[in-house]
mmCIF file of C-alpha atoms in Angstrom:
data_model
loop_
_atom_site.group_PDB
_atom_site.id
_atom_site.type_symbol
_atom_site.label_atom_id
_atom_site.label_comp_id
_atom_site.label_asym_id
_atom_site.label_seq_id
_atom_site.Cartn_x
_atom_site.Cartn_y
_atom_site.Cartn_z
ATOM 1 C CA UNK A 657 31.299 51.332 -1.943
ATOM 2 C CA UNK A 658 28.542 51.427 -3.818
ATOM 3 C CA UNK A 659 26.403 54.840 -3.811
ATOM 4 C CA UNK A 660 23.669 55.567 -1.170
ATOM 5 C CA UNK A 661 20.220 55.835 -2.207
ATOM 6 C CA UNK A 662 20.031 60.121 -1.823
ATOM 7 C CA UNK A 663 23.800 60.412 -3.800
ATOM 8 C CA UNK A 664 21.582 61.000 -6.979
ATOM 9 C CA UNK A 665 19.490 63.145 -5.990
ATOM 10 C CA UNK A 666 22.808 65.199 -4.342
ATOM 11 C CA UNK A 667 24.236 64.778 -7.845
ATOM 12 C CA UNK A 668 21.069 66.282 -9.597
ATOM 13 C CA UNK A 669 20.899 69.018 -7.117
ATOM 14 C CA UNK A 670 24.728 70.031 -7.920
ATOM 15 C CA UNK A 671 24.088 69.823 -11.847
ATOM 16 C CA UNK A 672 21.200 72.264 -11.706
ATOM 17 C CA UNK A 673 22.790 74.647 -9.562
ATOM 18 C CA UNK A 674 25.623 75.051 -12.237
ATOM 19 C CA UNK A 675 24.260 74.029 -15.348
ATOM 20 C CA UNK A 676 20.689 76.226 -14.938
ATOM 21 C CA UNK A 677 18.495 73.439 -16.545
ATOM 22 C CA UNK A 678 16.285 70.952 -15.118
ATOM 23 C CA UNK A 679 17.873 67.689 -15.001
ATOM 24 C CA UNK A 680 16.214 64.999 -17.457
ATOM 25 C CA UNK A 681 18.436 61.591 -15.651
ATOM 26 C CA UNK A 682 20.597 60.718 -13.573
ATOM 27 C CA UNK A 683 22.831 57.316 -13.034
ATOM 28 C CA UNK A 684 25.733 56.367 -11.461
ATOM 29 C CA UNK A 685 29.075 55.109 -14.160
ATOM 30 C CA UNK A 686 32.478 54.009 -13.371
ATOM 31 C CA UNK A 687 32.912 53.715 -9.375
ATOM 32 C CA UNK A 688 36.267 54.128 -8.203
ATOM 33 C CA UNK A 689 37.734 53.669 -4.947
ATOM 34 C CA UNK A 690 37.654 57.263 -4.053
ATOM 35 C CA UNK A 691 34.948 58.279 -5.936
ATOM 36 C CA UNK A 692 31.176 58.089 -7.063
ATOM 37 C CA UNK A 693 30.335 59.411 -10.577
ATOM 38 C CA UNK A 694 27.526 60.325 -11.910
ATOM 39 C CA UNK A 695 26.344 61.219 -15.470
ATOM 40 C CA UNK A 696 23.649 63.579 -15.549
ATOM 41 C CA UNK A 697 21.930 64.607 -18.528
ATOM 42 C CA UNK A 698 20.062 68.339 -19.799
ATOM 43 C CA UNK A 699 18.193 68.716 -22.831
ATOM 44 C CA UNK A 700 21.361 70.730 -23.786
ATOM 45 C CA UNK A 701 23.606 68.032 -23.291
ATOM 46 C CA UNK A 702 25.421 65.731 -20.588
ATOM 47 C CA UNK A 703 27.943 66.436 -17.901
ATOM 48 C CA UNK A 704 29.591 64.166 -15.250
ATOM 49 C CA UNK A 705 29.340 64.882 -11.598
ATOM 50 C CA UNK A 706 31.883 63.142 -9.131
ATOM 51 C CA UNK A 707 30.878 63.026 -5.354
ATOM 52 C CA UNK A 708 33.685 61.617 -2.997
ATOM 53 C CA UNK A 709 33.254 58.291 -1.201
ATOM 54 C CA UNK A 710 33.154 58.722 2.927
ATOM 55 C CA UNK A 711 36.200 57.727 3.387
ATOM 56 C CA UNK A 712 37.703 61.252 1.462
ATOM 57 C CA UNK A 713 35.103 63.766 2.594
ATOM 58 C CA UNK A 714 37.603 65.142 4.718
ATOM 59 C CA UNK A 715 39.680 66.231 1.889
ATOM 60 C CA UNK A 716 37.589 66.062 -1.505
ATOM 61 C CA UNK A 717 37.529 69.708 -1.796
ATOM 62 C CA UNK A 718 41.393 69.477 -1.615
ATOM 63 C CA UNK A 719 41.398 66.466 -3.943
ATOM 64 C CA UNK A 720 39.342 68.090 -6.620
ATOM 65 C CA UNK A 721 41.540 71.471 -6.691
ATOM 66 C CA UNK A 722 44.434 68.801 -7.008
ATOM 67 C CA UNK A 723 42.725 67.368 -9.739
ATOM 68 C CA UNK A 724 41.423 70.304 -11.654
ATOM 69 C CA UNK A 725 45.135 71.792 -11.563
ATOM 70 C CA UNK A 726 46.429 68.672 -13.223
ATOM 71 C CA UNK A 727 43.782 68.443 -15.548
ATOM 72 C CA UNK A 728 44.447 71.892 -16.826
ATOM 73 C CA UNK A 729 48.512 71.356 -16.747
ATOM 74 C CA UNK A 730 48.297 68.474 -18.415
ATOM 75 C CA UNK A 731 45.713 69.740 -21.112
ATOM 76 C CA UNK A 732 48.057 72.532 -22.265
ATOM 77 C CA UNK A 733 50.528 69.866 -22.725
ATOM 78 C CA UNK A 734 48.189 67.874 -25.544
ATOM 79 C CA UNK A 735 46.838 65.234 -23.061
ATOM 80 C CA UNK A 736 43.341 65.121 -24.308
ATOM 81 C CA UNK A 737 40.714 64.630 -21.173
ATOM 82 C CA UNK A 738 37.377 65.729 -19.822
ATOM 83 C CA UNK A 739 37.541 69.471 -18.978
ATOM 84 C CA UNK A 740 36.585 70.641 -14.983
ATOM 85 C CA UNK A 741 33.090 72.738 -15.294
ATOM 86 C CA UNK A 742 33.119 73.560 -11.526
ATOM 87 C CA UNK A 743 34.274 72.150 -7.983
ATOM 88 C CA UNK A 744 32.861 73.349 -4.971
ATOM 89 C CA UNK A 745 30.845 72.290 -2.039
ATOM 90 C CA UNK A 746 27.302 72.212 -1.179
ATOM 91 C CA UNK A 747 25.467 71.051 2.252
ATOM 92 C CA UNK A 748 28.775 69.129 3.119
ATOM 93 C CA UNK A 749 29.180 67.533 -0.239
ATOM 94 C CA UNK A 750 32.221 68.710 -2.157
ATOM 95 C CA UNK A 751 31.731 68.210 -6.055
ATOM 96 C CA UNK A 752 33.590 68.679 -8.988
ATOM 97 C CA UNK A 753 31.898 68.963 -12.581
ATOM 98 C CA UNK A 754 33.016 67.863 -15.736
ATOM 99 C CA UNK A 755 32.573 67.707 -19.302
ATOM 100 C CA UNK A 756 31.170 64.096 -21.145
ATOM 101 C CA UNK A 757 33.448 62.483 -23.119
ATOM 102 C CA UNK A 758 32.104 60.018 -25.209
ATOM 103 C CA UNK A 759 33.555 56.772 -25.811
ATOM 104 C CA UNK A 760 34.652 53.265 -25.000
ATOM 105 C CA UNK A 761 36.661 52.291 -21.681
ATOM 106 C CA UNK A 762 39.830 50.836 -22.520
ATOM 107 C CA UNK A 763 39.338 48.113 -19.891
ATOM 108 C CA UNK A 764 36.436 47.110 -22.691
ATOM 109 C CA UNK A 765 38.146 46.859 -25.729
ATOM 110 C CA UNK A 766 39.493 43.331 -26.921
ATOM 111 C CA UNK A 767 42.125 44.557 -29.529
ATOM 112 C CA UNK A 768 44.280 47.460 -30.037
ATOM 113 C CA UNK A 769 45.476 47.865 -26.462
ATOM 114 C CA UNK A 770 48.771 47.882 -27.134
ATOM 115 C CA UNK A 771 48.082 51.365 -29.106
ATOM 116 C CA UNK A 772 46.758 52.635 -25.848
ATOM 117 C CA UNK A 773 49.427 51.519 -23.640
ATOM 118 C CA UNK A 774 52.305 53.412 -26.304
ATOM 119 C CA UNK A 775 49.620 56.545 -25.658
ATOM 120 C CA UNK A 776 49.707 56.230 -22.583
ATOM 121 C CA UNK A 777 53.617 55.935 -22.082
ATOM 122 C CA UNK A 778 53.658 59.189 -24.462
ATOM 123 C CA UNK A 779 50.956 61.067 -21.636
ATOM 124 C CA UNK A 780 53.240 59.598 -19.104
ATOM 125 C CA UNK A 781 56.008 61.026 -20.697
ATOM 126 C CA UNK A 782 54.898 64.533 -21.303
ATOM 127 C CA UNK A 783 53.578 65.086 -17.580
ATOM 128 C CA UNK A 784 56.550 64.196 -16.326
ATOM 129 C CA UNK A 785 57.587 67.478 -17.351
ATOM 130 C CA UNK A 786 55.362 69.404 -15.280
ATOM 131 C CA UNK A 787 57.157 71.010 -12.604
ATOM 132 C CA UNK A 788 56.412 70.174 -8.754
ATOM 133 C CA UNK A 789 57.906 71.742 -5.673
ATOM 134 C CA UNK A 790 56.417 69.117 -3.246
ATOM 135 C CA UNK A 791 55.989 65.119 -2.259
ATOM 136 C CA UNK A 792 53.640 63.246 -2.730
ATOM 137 C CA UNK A 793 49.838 64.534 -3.017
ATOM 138 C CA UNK A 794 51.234 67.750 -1.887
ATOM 139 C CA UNK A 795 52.401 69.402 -4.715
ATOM 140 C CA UNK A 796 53.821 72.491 -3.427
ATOM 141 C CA UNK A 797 56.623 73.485 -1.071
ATOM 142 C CA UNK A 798 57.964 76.158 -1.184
ATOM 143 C CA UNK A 799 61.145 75.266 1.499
ATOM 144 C CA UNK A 800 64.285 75.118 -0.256
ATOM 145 C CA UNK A 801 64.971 71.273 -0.739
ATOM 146 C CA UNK A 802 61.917 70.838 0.756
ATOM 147 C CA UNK A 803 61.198 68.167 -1.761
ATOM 148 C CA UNK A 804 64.328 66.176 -1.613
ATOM 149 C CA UNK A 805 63.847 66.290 2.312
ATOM 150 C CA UNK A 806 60.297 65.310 2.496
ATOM 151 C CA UNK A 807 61.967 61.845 0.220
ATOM 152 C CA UNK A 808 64.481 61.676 2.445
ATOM 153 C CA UNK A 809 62.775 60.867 5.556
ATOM 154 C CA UNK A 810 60.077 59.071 3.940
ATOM 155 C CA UNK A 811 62.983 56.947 2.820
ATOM 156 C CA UNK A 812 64.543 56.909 6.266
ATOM 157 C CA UNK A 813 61.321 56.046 8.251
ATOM 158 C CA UNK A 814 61.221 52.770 6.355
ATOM 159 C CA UNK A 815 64.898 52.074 6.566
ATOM 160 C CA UNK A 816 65.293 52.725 10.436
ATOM 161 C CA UNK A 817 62.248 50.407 10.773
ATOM 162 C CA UNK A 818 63.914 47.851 10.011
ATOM 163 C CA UNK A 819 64.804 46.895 13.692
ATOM 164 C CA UNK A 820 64.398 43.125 15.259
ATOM 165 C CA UNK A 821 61.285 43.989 16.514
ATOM 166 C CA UNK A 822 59.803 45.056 12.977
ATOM 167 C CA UNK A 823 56.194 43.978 13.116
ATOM 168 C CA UNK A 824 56.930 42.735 9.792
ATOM 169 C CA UNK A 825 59.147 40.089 10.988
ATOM 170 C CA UNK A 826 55.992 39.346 13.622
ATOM 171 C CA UNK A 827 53.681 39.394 10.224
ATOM 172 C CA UNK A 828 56.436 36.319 8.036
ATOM 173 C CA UNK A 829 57.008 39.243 5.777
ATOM 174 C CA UNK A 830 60.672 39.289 7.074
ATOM 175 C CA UNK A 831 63.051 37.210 9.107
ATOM 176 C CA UNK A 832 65.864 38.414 11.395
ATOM 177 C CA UNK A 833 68.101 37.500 8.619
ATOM 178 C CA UNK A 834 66.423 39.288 5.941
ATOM 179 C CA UNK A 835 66.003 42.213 7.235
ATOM 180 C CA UNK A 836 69.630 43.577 7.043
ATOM 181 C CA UNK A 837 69.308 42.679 3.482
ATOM 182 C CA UNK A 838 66.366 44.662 3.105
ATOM 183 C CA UNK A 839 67.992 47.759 4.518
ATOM 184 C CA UNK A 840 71.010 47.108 1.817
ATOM 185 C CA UNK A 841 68.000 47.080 -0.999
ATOM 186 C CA UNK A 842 66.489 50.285 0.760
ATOM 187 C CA UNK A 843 69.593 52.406 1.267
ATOM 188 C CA UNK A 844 70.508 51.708 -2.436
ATOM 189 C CA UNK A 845 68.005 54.530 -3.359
ATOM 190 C CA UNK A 846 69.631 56.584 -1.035
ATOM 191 C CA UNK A 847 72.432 56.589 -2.999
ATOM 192 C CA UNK A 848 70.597 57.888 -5.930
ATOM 193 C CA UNK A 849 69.509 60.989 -7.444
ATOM 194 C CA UNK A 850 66.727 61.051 -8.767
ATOM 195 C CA UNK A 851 64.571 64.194 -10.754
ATOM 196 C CA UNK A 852 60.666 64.584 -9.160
ATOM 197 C CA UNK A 853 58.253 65.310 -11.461
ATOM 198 C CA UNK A 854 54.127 64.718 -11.654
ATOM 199 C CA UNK A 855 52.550 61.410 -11.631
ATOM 200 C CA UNK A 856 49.210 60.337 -12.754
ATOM 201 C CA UNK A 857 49.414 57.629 -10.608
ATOM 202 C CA UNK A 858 46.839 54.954 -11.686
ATOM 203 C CA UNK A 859 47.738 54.613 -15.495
ATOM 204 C CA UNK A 860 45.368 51.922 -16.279
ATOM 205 C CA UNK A 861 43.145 50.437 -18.857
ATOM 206 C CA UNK A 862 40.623 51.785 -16.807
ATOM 207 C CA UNK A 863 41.157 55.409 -17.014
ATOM 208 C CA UNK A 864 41.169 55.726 -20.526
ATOM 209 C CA UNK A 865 38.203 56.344 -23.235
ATOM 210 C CA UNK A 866 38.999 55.651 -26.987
ATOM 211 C CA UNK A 867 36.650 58.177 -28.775
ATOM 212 C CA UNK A 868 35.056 57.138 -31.766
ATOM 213 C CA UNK A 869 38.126 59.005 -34.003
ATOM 214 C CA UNK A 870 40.469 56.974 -31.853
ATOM 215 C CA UNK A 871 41.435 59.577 -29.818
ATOM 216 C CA UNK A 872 42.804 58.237 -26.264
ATOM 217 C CA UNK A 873 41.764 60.170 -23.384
ATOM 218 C CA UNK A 874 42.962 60.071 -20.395
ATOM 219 C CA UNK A 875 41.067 60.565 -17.116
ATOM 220 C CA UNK A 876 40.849 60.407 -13.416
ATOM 221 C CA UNK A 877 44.170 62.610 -11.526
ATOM 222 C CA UNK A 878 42.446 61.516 -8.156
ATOM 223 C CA UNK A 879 45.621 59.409 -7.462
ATOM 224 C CA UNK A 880 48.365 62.004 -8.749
ATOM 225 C CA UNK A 881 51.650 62.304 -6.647
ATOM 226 C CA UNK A 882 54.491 64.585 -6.679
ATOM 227 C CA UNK A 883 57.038 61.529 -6.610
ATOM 228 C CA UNK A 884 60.195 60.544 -9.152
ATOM 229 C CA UNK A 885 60.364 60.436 -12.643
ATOM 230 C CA UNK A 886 59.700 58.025 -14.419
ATOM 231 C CA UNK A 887 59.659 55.462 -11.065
ATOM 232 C CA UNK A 888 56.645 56.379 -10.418
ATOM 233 C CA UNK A 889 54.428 55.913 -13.053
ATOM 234 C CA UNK A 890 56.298 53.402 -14.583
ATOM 235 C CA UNK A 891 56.042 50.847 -11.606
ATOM 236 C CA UNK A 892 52.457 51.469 -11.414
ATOM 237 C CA UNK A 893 52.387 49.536 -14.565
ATOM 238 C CA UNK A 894 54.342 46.815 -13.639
ATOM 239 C CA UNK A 895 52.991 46.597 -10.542
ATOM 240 C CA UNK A 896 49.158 45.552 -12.642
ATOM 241 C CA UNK A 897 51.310 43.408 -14.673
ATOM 242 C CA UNK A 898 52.401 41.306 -11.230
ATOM 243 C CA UNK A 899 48.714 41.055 -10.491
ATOM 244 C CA UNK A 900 47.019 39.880 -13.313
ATOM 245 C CA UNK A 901 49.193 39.896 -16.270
ATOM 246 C CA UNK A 902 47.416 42.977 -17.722
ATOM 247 C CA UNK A 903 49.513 45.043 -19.212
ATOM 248 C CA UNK A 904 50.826 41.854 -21.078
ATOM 249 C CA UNK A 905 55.015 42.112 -21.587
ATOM 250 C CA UNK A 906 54.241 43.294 -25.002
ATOM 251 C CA UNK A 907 51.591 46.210 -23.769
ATOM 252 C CA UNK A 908 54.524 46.887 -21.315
ATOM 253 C CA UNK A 909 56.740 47.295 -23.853
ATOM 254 C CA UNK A 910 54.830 49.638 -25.855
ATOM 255 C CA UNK A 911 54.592 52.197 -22.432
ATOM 256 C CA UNK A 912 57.725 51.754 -22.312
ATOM 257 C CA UNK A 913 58.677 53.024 -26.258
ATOM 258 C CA UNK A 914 55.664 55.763 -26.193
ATOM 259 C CA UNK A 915 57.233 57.364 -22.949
ATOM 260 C CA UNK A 916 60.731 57.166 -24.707
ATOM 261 C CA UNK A 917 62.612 54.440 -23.152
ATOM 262 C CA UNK A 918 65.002 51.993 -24.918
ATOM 263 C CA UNK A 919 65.360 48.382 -23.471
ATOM 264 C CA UNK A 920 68.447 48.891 -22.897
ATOM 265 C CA UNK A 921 67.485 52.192 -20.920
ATOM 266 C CA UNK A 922 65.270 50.623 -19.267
ATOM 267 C CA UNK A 923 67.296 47.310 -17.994
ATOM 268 C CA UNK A 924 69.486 49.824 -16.483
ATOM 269 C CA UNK A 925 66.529 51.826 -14.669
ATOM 270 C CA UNK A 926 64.860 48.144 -13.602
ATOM 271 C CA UNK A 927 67.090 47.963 -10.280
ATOM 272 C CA UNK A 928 65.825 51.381 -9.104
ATOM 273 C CA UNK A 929 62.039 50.419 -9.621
ATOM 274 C CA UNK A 930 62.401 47.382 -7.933
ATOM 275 C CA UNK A 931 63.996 48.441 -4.771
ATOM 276 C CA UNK A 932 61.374 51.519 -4.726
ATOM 277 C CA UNK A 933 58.944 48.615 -5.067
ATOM 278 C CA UNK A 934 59.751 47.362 -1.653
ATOM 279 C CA UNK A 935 60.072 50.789 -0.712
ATOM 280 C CA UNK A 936 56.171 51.388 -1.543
ATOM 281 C CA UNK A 937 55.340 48.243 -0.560
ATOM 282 C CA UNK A 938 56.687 47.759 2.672
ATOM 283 C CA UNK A 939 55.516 51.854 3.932
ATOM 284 C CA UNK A 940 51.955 50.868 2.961
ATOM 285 C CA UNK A 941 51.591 47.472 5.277
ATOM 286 C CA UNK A 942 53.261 49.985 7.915
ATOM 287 C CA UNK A 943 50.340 52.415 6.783
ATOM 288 C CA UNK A 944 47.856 49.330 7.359
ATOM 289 C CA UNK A 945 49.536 48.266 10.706
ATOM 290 C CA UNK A 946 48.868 51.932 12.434
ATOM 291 C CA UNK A 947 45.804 52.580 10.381
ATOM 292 C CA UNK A 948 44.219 49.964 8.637
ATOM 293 C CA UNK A 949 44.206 47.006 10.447
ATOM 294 C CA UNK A 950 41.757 45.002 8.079
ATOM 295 C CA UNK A 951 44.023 45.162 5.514
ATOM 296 C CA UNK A 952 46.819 43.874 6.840
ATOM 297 C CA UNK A 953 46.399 40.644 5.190
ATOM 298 C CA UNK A 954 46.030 42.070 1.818
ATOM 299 C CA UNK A 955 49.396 44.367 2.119
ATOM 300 C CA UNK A 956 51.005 41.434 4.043
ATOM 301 C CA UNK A 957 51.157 39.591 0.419
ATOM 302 C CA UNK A 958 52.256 42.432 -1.712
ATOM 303 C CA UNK A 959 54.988 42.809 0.511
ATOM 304 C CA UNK A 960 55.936 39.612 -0.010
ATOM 305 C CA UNK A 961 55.929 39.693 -3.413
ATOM 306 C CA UNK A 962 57.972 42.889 -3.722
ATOM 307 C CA UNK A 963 60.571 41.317 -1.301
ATOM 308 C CA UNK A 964 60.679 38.293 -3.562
ATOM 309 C CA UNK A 965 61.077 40.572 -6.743
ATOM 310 C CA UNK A 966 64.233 42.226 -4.991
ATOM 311 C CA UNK A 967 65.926 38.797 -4.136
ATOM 312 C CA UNK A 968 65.285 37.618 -7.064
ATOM 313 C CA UNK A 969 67.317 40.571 -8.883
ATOM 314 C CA UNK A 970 70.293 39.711 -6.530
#
């Protein structure tokens, strides 16, 4: 995903516009999977332009006014970040603008990480607190128990998929004898209640730049969900741990103390995440099945593993 040859130029176009100075550079930084970033620099200064990747141009003007709103919510709150300059659209192109913030990527950093992942579980911790009426990237609904409903039959849908001829038996994720036991795992959340709350959503190495005071900031609310507190969040992390070991147990441990959570707390939470694991896990290889056939493979294997996780815990 790498950006086309003209994105630049797009990107310069948009800074001028806003900024009122004639743009000195122009390069691309940081590509994620839903965006491509640009930092673009004035005699006055520098700013950072993001320009969605194809795949989202049909809702990057929605994604940015997500993302500006949680910027802003989570900035009163004392989660330092870039600020949003602007978001609009121009020729087709939605944009957003932001401030520079200077310093290192987390990902980059050899030491110290542990400090970041306690911030982190602290940032975690206090946007959790910010109040959400809807599911998932919608964040407002304004139906009474419109929220619990909308978990409800997400939760359902994956539970009364479970059938004997569940493509994921078809797939070796399942076998006619698992599958009952996957709908005991799943319906164990339906037992539950659980408080909803907003989620970054990709807590990561990644999305944080240590300024040269030390400050942590945190960046990048492309991903943020309406979902359950502190689920969410909290098996994102884990989740990168299962990959590649990074967060390490002891960087998982510090998330875990900087959001607030005792071991003992969170031995008793551990149940929950897992079974909301397979939850996650097995709803996106559906997602893949209907929509995304070329990654079937890849969601196949997390599935897998999330199932294994869950038996394990038995």
């Amino acid at each position: 995903m790498d950006p086309k040859p003209n994105d630049s130029a797009v990107a310069s176009d948009i800074a001028t516009a806003f900024l009122r100075e004639r743009v000195r550079s122009v390069r691309p930084i940081g590509q994620g999977s839903n965006n491509k970033n640009f930092l673009v620099e004035t005699a006055n200064g520098r700013a950072v332009v993001k320009l969605s990747h194809d795949h989202r141009r049909h809702r990057s003007l929605q994604d940015y006014r997500k993302e500006k709103w949680c910027i802003e919510q989570s900035s009163a709150l004392g989660v330092p970040g870039p600020s949003v300059l602007s978001i609009g659209e121009v020729d087709g192109n939605a944009f957003m603008i932001q401030t520079f913030v200077e310093g290192i990527n987390g990902k980059q950093l050899e030491r110290d990480r542990t400090a970041i992942w306690r911030k982190l579980g602290e940032y975690a911790k206090m946007t959790h607190s910010i109040k959400v009426t809807g599911w998932g990237e919608d964040f407002f609904d304004d139906r009474p128990g419109g929220q619990r409903s909308s978990w409800l039959k997400y939760l359902t849908y994956n539970i009364e998929s479970l059938t004997d001829g569940d493509p994921l038996i078809g797939l070796g994720v399942l076998t006619r004898e698992l599958s009952p036991v996957a709908r005991r795992l799943l319906e164990e959340l339906g037992d539950k209640t659980f408080q909803f709350g907003l989620n970054h959503g990709d807590l990561a190495l990644w999305n944080t730049l240590v300024g040269p005071s030390g400050k942590i900031n945190l960046l990048d609310w492309g991903s943020a969900e309406a979902h359950i507190i502190p689920h969410f969040d909290m098996l994102y992390v884990i989740r990168q741990h299962l990959r590649d070991g990074t967060p390490t147990i002891e960087e998982m441990a510090a998330f875990r103390h900087g959001y607030g959570l005792s071991d003992e707390e969170y031995a008793r939470l551990k149940p929950e995440l897992d079974r909301l694991f397979l939850l996650i896990r097995f709803d996106k290889l559906r997602w893949a099945i209907d929509r995304n056939p070329s990654r079937i493979e890849e969601y196949v294997g997390r599935a897998q593993m999330a199932l294994r996780v869950n038996l394990g815990n038995k």
